[in-house]
């Protein structure tokens, strides 16, 4: 059932909807991964990494809402349920327990790079069918790349 009607042709709506759904899942999981690491990071650089992780969480959550609302606006029901995120995220699972600061940086670099790679695929997929959604994906990818740069700089 589609409650919200879109001006996009059905095939374009499907392509864009899939891209937005994938982005939503990756952003939800990125926020969870960053928060899990945030709670468990230990080491000499604890404070700076702890605070940097909160920046990633805030950014991911903000973009999650934007992506979900864009999906709704084009008539696609967004699905951010835990089960859906667990099944379809492109981010590796974080181990339990304490995480050394150097490992925390590597986890975030890996998670951000995985999400950025998938976002770039979505940017390409939405080029023709919906430049509005593509613009959202471009903006959030730029933000994620900034976070990736900052964590890579932490790695030295």
PDB file of N, CA, C and O in Angstrom, residues 39-92:
ATOM      1  N   UNK A  39      31.113   3.947  24.348  1.00  0.00           N
ATOM      2  CA  UNK A  39      30.921   3.473  25.720  1.00  0.00           C
ATOM      3  C   UNK A  39      32.077   2.610  26.210  1.00  0.00           C
ATOM      4  O   UNK A  39      32.268   2.443  27.406  1.00  0.00           O
ATOM      5  N   UNK A  40      32.831   2.025  25.296  1.00  0.00           N
ATOM      6  CA  UNK A  40      33.824   1.024  25.670  1.00  0.00           C
ATOM      7  C   UNK A  40      35.267   1.395  25.370  1.00  0.00           C
ATOM      8  O   UNK A  40      36.167   0.603  25.620  1.00  0.00           O
ATOM      9  N   UNK A  41      35.508   2.580  24.838  1.00  0.00           N
ATOM     10  CA  UNK A  41      36.872   2.966  24.505  1.00  0.00           C
ATOM     11  C   UNK A  41      37.677   3.237  25.776  1.00  0.00           C
ATOM     12  O   UNK A  41      37.163   3.808  26.743  1.00  0.00           O
ATOM     13  N   UNK A  42      38.909   2.786  25.775  1.00  0.00           N
ATOM     14  CA  UNK A  42      39.840   3.019  26.879  1.00  0.00           C
ATOM     15  C   UNK A  42      41.219   3.333  26.297  1.00  0.00           C
ATOM     16  O   UNK A  42      41.513   2.963  25.167  1.00  0.00           O
ATOM     17  N   UNK A  43      42.021   4.019  27.065  1.00  0.00           N
ATOM     18  CA  UNK A  43      43.386   4.288  26.627  1.00  0.00           C
ATOM     19  C   UNK A  43      43.746   5.750  26.802  1.00  0.00           C
ATOM     20  O   UNK A  43      42.921   6.574  27.198  1.00  0.00           O
ATOM     21  N   UNK A  44      44.987   6.079  26.484  1.00  0.00           N
ATOM     22  CA  UNK A  44      45.489   7.433  26.705  1.00  0.00           C
ATOM     23  C   UNK A  44      44.738   8.509  25.925  1.00  0.00           C
ATOM     24  O   UNK A  44      44.686   9.656  26.356  1.00  0.00           O
ATOM     25  N   UNK A  45      44.168   8.147  24.788  1.00  0.00           N
ATOM     26  CA  UNK A  45      43.435   9.137  23.990  1.00  0.00           C
ATOM     27  C   UNK A  45      41.925   9.006  24.190  1.00  0.00           C
ATOM     28  O   UNK A  45      41.140   9.447  23.357  1.00  0.00           O
ATOM     29  N   UNK A  46      41.544   8.421  25.304  1.00  0.00           N
ATOM     30  CA  UNK A  46      40.125   8.189  25.593  1.00  0.00           C
ATOM     31  C   UNK A  46      39.254   9.411  25.340  1.00  0.00           C
ATOM     32  O   UNK A  46      38.288   9.358  24.605  1.00  0.00           O
ATOM     33  N   UNK A  47      39.577  10.528  25.972  1.00  0.00           N
ATOM     34  CA  UNK A  47      38.680  11.695  25.929  1.00  0.00           C
ATOM     35  C   UNK A  47      38.476  12.218  24.513  1.00  0.00           C
ATOM     36  O   UNK A  47      37.348  12.442  24.092  1.00  0.00           O
ATOM     37  N   UNK A  48      39.530  12.413  23.766  1.00  0.00           N
ATOM     38  CA  UNK A  48      39.366  12.973  22.417  1.00  0.00           C
ATOM     39  C   UNK A  48      38.591  12.022  21.510  1.00  0.00           C
ATOM     40  O   UNK A  48      37.716  12.456  20.751  1.00  0.00           O
ATOM     41  N   UNK A  49      38.867  10.744  21.604  1.00  0.00           N
ATOM     42  CA  UNK A  49      38.149   9.772  20.767  1.00  0.00           C
ATOM     43  C   UNK A  49      36.708   9.626  21.235  1.00  0.00           C
ATOM     44  O   UNK A  49      35.783   9.559  20.415  1.00  0.00           O
ATOM     45  N   UNK A  50      36.504   9.607  22.532  1.00  0.00           N
ATOM     46  CA  UNK A  50      35.164   9.530  23.111  1.00  0.00           C
ATOM     47  C   UNK A  50      34.291  10.665  22.572  1.00  0.00           C
ATOM     48  O   UNK A  50      33.155  10.442  22.125  1.00  0.00           O
ATOM     49  N   UNK A  51      34.805  11.876  22.573  1.00  0.00           N
ATOM     50  CA  UNK A  51      34.055  13.036  22.082  1.00  0.00           C
ATOM     51  C   UNK A  51      33.869  12.988  20.563  1.00  0.00           C
ATOM     52  O   UNK A  51      32.806  13.334  20.047  1.00  0.00           O
ATOM     53  N   UNK A  52      34.880  12.556  19.863  1.00  0.00           N
ATOM     54  CA  UNK A  52      34.804  12.439  18.405  1.00  0.00           C
ATOM     55  C   UNK A  52      33.739  11.412  18.000  1.00  0.00           C
ATOM     56  O   UNK A  52      33.028  11.601  17.013  1.00  0.00           O
ATOM     57  N   UNK A  53      33.627  10.352  18.764  1.00  0.00           N
ATOM     58  CA  UNK A  53      32.607   9.336  18.491  1.00  0.00           C
ATOM     59  C   UNK A  53      31.206   9.914  18.641  1.00  0.00           C
ATOM     60  O   UNK A  53      30.310   9.595  17.853  1.00  0.00           O
ATOM     61  N   UNK A  54      31.012  10.772  19.630  1.00  0.00           N
ATOM     62  CA  UNK A  54      29.699  11.424  19.780  1.00  0.00           C
ATOM     63  C   UNK A  54      29.367  12.292  18.575  1.00  0.00           C
ATOM     64  O   UNK A  54      28.204  12.389  18.182  1.00  0.00           O
ATOM     65  N   UNK A  55      30.374  12.919  17.979  1.00  0.00           N
ATOM     66  CA  UNK A  55      30.138  13.707  16.763  1.00  0.00           C
ATOM     67  C   UNK A  55      29.620  12.820  15.630  1.00  0.00           C
ATOM     68  O   UNK A  55      28.718  13.209  14.895  1.00  0.00           O
ATOM     69  N   UNK A  56      30.193  11.636  15.501  1.00  0.00           N
ATOM     70  CA  UNK A  56      29.746  10.703  14.467  1.00  0.00           C
ATOM     71  C   UNK A  56      28.308  10.261  14.743  1.00  0.00           C
ATOM     72  O   UNK A  56      27.478  10.218  13.835  1.00  0.00           O
ATOM     73  N   UNK A  57      28.013   9.948  15.986  1.00  0.00           N
ATOM     74  CA  UNK A  57      26.656   9.520  16.351  1.00  0.00           C
ATOM     75  C   UNK A  57      25.648  10.619  16.022  1.00  0.00           C
ATOM     76  O   UNK A  57      24.614  10.352  15.396  1.00  0.00           O
ATOM     77  N   UNK A  58      25.938  11.830  16.426  1.00  0.00           N
ATOM     78  CA  UNK A  58      25.024  12.941  16.163  1.00  0.00           C
ATOM     79  C   UNK A  58      24.813  13.151  14.665  1.00  0.00           C
ATOM     80  O   UNK A  58      23.688  13.330  14.202  1.00  0.00           O
ATOM     81  N   UNK A  59      25.886  13.108  13.920  1.00  0.00           N
ATOM     82  CA  UNK A  59      25.817  13.282  12.475  1.00  0.00           C
ATOM     83  C   UNK A  59      24.998  12.168  11.827  1.00  0.00           C
ATOM     84  O   UNK A  59      24.110  12.429  11.004  1.00  0.00           O
ATOM     85  N   UNK A  60      25.290  10.934  12.188  1.00  0.00           N
ATOM     86  CA  UNK A  60      24.561   9.792  11.607  1.00  0.00           C
ATOM     87  C   UNK A  60      23.073   9.870  11.936  1.00  0.00           C
ATOM     88  O   UNK A  60      22.226   9.627  11.068  1.00  0.00           O
ATOM     89  N   UNK A  61      22.744  10.221  13.160  1.00  0.00           N
ATOM     90  CA  UNK A  61      21.329  10.312  13.547  1.00  0.00           C
ATOM     91  C   UNK A  61      20.605  11.429  12.800  1.00  0.00           C
ATOM     92  O   UNK A  61      19.455  11.272  12.393  1.00  0.00           O
ATOM     93  N   UNK A  62      21.267  12.552  12.616  1.00  0.00           N
ATOM     94  CA  UNK A  62      20.668  13.659  11.863  1.00  0.00           C
ATOM     95  C   UNK A  62      20.402  13.230  10.421  1.00  0.00           C
ATOM     96  O   UNK A  62      19.304  13.443   9.889  1.00  0.00           O
ATOM     97  N   UNK A  63      21.392  12.614   9.804  1.00  0.00           N
ATOM     98  CA  UNK A  63      21.233  12.173   8.416  1.00  0.00           C
ATOM     99  C   UNK A  63      20.211  11.043   8.306  1.00  0.00           C
ATOM    100  O   UNK A  63      19.503  10.952   7.295  1.00  0.00           O
ATOM    101  N   UNK A  64      20.119  10.202   9.321  1.00  0.00           N
ATOM    102  CA  UNK A  64      19.125   9.127   9.322  1.00  0.00           C
ATOM    103  C   UNK A  64      17.727   9.706   9.173  1.00  0.00           C
ATOM    104  O   UNK A  64      16.934   9.231   8.363  1.00  0.00           O
ATOM    105  N   UNK A  65      17.443  10.714   9.937  1.00  0.00           N
ATOM    106  CA  UNK A  65      16.118  11.330   9.883  1.00  0.00           C
ATOM    107  C   UNK A  65      15.859  11.972   8.518  1.00  0.00           C
ATOM    108  O   UNK A  65      14.782  11.822   7.945  1.00  0.00           O
ATOM    109  N   UNK A  66      16.842  12.645   7.985  1.00  0.00           N
ATOM    110  CA  UNK A  66      16.703  13.277   6.670  1.00  0.00           C
ATOM    111  C   UNK A  66      16.428  12.238   5.594  1.00  0.00           C
ATOM    112  O   UNK A  66      15.531  12.405   4.755  1.00  0.00           O
ATOM    113  N   UNK A  67      17.184  11.145   5.610  1.00  0.00           N
ATOM    114  CA  UNK A  67      17.019  10.077   4.624  1.00  0.00           C
ATOM    115  C   UNK A  67      15.647   9.413   4.764  1.00  0.00           C
ATOM    116  O   UNK A  67      14.952   9.178   3.773  1.00  0.00           O
ATOM    117  N   UNK A  68      15.252   9.109   5.989  1.00  0.00           N
ATOM    118  CA  UNK A  68      13.954   8.464   6.216  1.00  0.00           C
ATOM    119  C   UNK A  68      12.802   9.360   5.765  1.00  0.00           C
ATOM    120  O   UNK A  68      11.836   8.891   5.148  1.00  0.00           O
ATOM    121  N   UNK A  69      12.913  10.640   6.055  1.00  0.00           N
ATOM    122  CA  UNK A  69      11.851  11.561   5.648  1.00  0.00           C
ATOM    123  C   UNK A  69      11.821  11.748   4.137  1.00  0.00           C
ATOM    124  O   UNK A  69      10.747  11.900   3.551  1.00  0.00           O
ATOM    125  N   UNK A  70      12.973  11.686   3.483  1.00  0.00           N
ATOM    126  CA  UNK A  70      12.997  11.757   2.017  1.00  0.00           C
ATOM    127  C   UNK A  70      12.316  10.523   1.430  1.00  0.00           C
ATOM    128  O   UNK A  70      11.547  10.616   0.466  1.00  0.00           O
ATOM    129  N   UNK A  71      12.598   9.357   1.984  1.00  0.00           N
ATOM    130  CA  UNK A  71      11.942   8.130   1.519  1.00  0.00           C
ATOM    131  C   UNK A  71      10.427   8.268   1.655  1.00  0.00           C
ATOM    132  O   UNK A  71       9.684   7.979   0.710  1.00  0.00           O
ATOM    133  N   UNK A  72       9.975   8.729   2.797  1.00  0.00           N
ATOM    134  CA  UNK A  72       8.536   8.921   2.997  1.00  0.00           C
ATOM    135  C   UNK A  72       7.961   9.901   1.982  1.00  0.00           C
ATOM    136  O   UNK A  72       6.863   9.687   1.451  1.00  0.00           O
ATOM    137  N   UNK A  73       8.707  10.962   1.701  1.00  0.00           N
ATOM    138  CA  UNK A  73       8.228  11.988   0.774  1.00  0.00           C
ATOM    139  C   UNK A  73       8.032  11.457  -0.640  1.00  0.00           C
ATOM    140  O   UNK A  73       7.193  11.978  -1.383  1.00  0.00           O
ATOM    141  N   UNK A  74       8.797  10.427  -1.015  1.00  0.00           N
ATOM    142  CA  UNK A  74       8.622   9.855  -2.353  1.00  0.00           C
ATOM    143  C   UNK A  74       7.754   8.595  -2.337  1.00  0.00           C
ATOM    144  O   UNK A  74       7.670   7.873  -3.320  1.00  0.00           O
ATOM    145  N   UNK A  75       7.103   8.344  -1.211  1.00  0.00           N
ATOM    146  CA  UNK A  75       6.159   7.236  -1.133  1.00  0.00           C
ATOM    147  C   UNK A  75       6.765   5.897  -0.786  1.00  0.00           C
ATOM    148  O   UNK A  75       6.181   4.852  -1.060  1.00  0.00           O
ATOM    149  N   UNK A  76       7.935   5.902  -0.163  1.00  0.00           N
ATOM    150  CA  UNK A  76       8.599   4.671   0.255  1.00  0.00           C
ATOM    151  C   UNK A  76       8.610   4.640   1.784  1.00  0.00           C
ATOM    152  O   UNK A  76       9.095   5.572   2.416  1.00  0.00           O
ATOM    153  N   UNK A  77       8.078   3.576   2.353  1.00  0.00           N
ATOM    154  CA  UNK A  77       8.044   3.442   3.807  1.00  0.00           C
ATOM    155  C   UNK A  77       9.432   3.069   4.329  1.00  0.00           C
ATOM    156  O   UNK A  77       9.945   1.996   4.012  1.00  0.00           O
ATOM    157  N   UNK A  78      10.062   3.950   5.123  1.00  0.00           N
ATOM    158  CA  UNK A  78      11.398   3.647   5.641  1.00  0.00           C
ATOM    159  C   UNK A  78      11.340   2.564   6.720  1.00  0.00           C
ATOM    160  O   UNK A  78      10.376   2.488   7.472  1.00  0.00           O
ATOM    161  N   UNK A  79      12.369   1.726   6.762  1.00  0.00           N
ATOM    162  CA  UNK A  79      12.410   0.623   7.715  1.00  0.00           C
ATOM    163  C   UNK A  79      13.721   0.653   8.487  1.00  0.00           C
ATOM    164  O   UNK A  79      14.755   0.210   7.997  1.00  0.00           O
ATOM    165  N   UNK A  80      13.665   1.187   9.703  1.00  0.00           N
ATOM    166  CA  UNK A  80      14.841   1.261  10.556  1.00  0.00           C
ATOM    167  C   UNK A  80      14.777   0.305  11.731  1.00  0.00           C
ATOM    168  O   UNK A  80      15.463   0.512  12.730  1.00  0.00           O
ATOM    169  N   UNK A  81      13.966  -0.744  11.583  1.00  0.00           N
ATOM    170  CA  UNK A  81      13.847  -1.714  12.681  1.00  0.00           C
ATOM    171  C   UNK A  81      15.151  -2.459  12.900  1.00  0.00           C
ATOM    172  O   UNK A  81      15.927  -2.671  11.969  1.00  0.00           O
ATOM    173  N   UNK A  82      15.380  -2.867  14.141  1.00  0.00           N
ATOM    174  CA  UNK A  82      16.622  -3.557  14.505  1.00  0.00           C
ATOM    175  C   UNK A  82      16.849  -4.786  13.629  1.00  0.00           C
ATOM    176  O   UNK A  82      17.975  -5.030  13.168  1.00  0.00           O
ATOM    177  N   UNK A  83      15.823  -5.544  13.382  1.00  0.00           N
ATOM    178  CA  UNK A  83      15.943  -6.756  12.561  1.00  0.00           C
ATOM    179  C   UNK A  83      16.426  -6.406  11.151  1.00  0.00           C
ATOM    180  O   UNK A  83      17.296  -7.072  10.594  1.00  0.00           O
ATOM    181  N   UNK A  84      15.856  -5.367  10.572  1.00  0.00           N
ATOM    182  CA  UNK A  84      16.236  -4.951   9.226  1.00  0.00           C
ATOM    183  C   UNK A  84      17.679  -4.457   9.203  1.00  0.00           C
ATOM    184  O   UNK A  84      18.447  -4.800   8.296  1.00  0.00           O
ATOM    185  N   UNK A  85      18.043  -3.671  10.190  1.00  0.00           N
ATOM    186  CA  UNK A  85      19.416  -3.157  10.269  1.00  0.00           C
ATOM    187  C   UNK A  85      20.396  -4.320  10.404  1.00  0.00           C
ATOM    188  O   UNK A  85      21.405  -4.382   9.692  1.00  0.00           O
ATOM    189  N   UNK A  86      20.094  -5.264  11.286  1.00  0.00           N
ATOM    190  CA  UNK A  86      20.985  -6.407  11.509  1.00  0.00           C
ATOM    191  C   UNK A  86      21.170  -7.237  10.242  1.00  0.00           C
ATOM    192  O   UNK A  86      22.269  -7.729   9.971  1.00  0.00           O
ATOM    193  N   UNK A  87      20.123  -7.384   9.457  1.00  0.00           N
ATOM    194  CA  UNK A  87      20.180  -8.220   8.252  1.00  0.00           C
ATOM    195  C   UNK A  87      20.860  -7.535   7.071  1.00  0.00           C
ATOM    196  O   UNK A  87      21.417  -8.202   6.211  1.00  0.00           O
ATOM    197  N   UNK A  88      20.790  -6.213   6.988  1.00  0.00           N
ATOM    198  CA  UNK A  88      21.177  -5.560   5.738  1.00  0.00           C
ATOM    199  C   UNK A  88      22.289  -4.528   5.845  1.00  0.00           C
ATOM    200  O   UNK A  88      22.696  -3.970   4.830  1.00  0.00           O
ATOM    201  N   UNK A  89      22.819  -4.282   7.024  1.00  0.00           N
ATOM    202  CA  UNK A  89      23.883  -3.297   7.173  1.00  0.00           C
ATOM    203  C   UNK A  89      25.173  -3.790   6.517  1.00  0.00           C
ATOM    204  O   UNK A  89      25.446  -4.989   6.478  1.00  0.00           O
ATOM    205  N   UNK A  90      25.967  -2.845   6.046  1.00  0.00           N
ATOM    206  CA  UNK A  90      27.252  -3.173   5.453  1.00  0.00           C
ATOM    207  C   UNK A  90      28.422  -2.965   6.392  1.00  0.00           C
ATOM    208  O   UNK A  90      29.570  -2.964   5.959  1.00  0.00           O
ATOM    209  N   UNK A  91      28.141  -2.797   7.671  1.00  0.00           N
ATOM    210  CA  UNK A  91      29.197  -2.535   8.655  1.00  0.00           C
ATOM    211  C   UNK A  91      29.467  -3.802   9.458  1.00  0.00           C
ATOM    212  O   UNK A  91      28.538  -4.503   9.862  1.00  0.00           O
ATOM    213  N   UNK A  92      30.758  -4.063   9.704  1.00  0.00           N
ATOM    214  CA  UNK A  92      31.118  -5.231  10.507  1.00  0.00           C
ATOM    215  C   UNK A  92      30.661  -5.053  11.953  1.00  0.00           C
ATOM    216  O   UNK A  92      30.628  -3.940  12.473  1.00  0.00           O
TER     217      UNK A  92
END
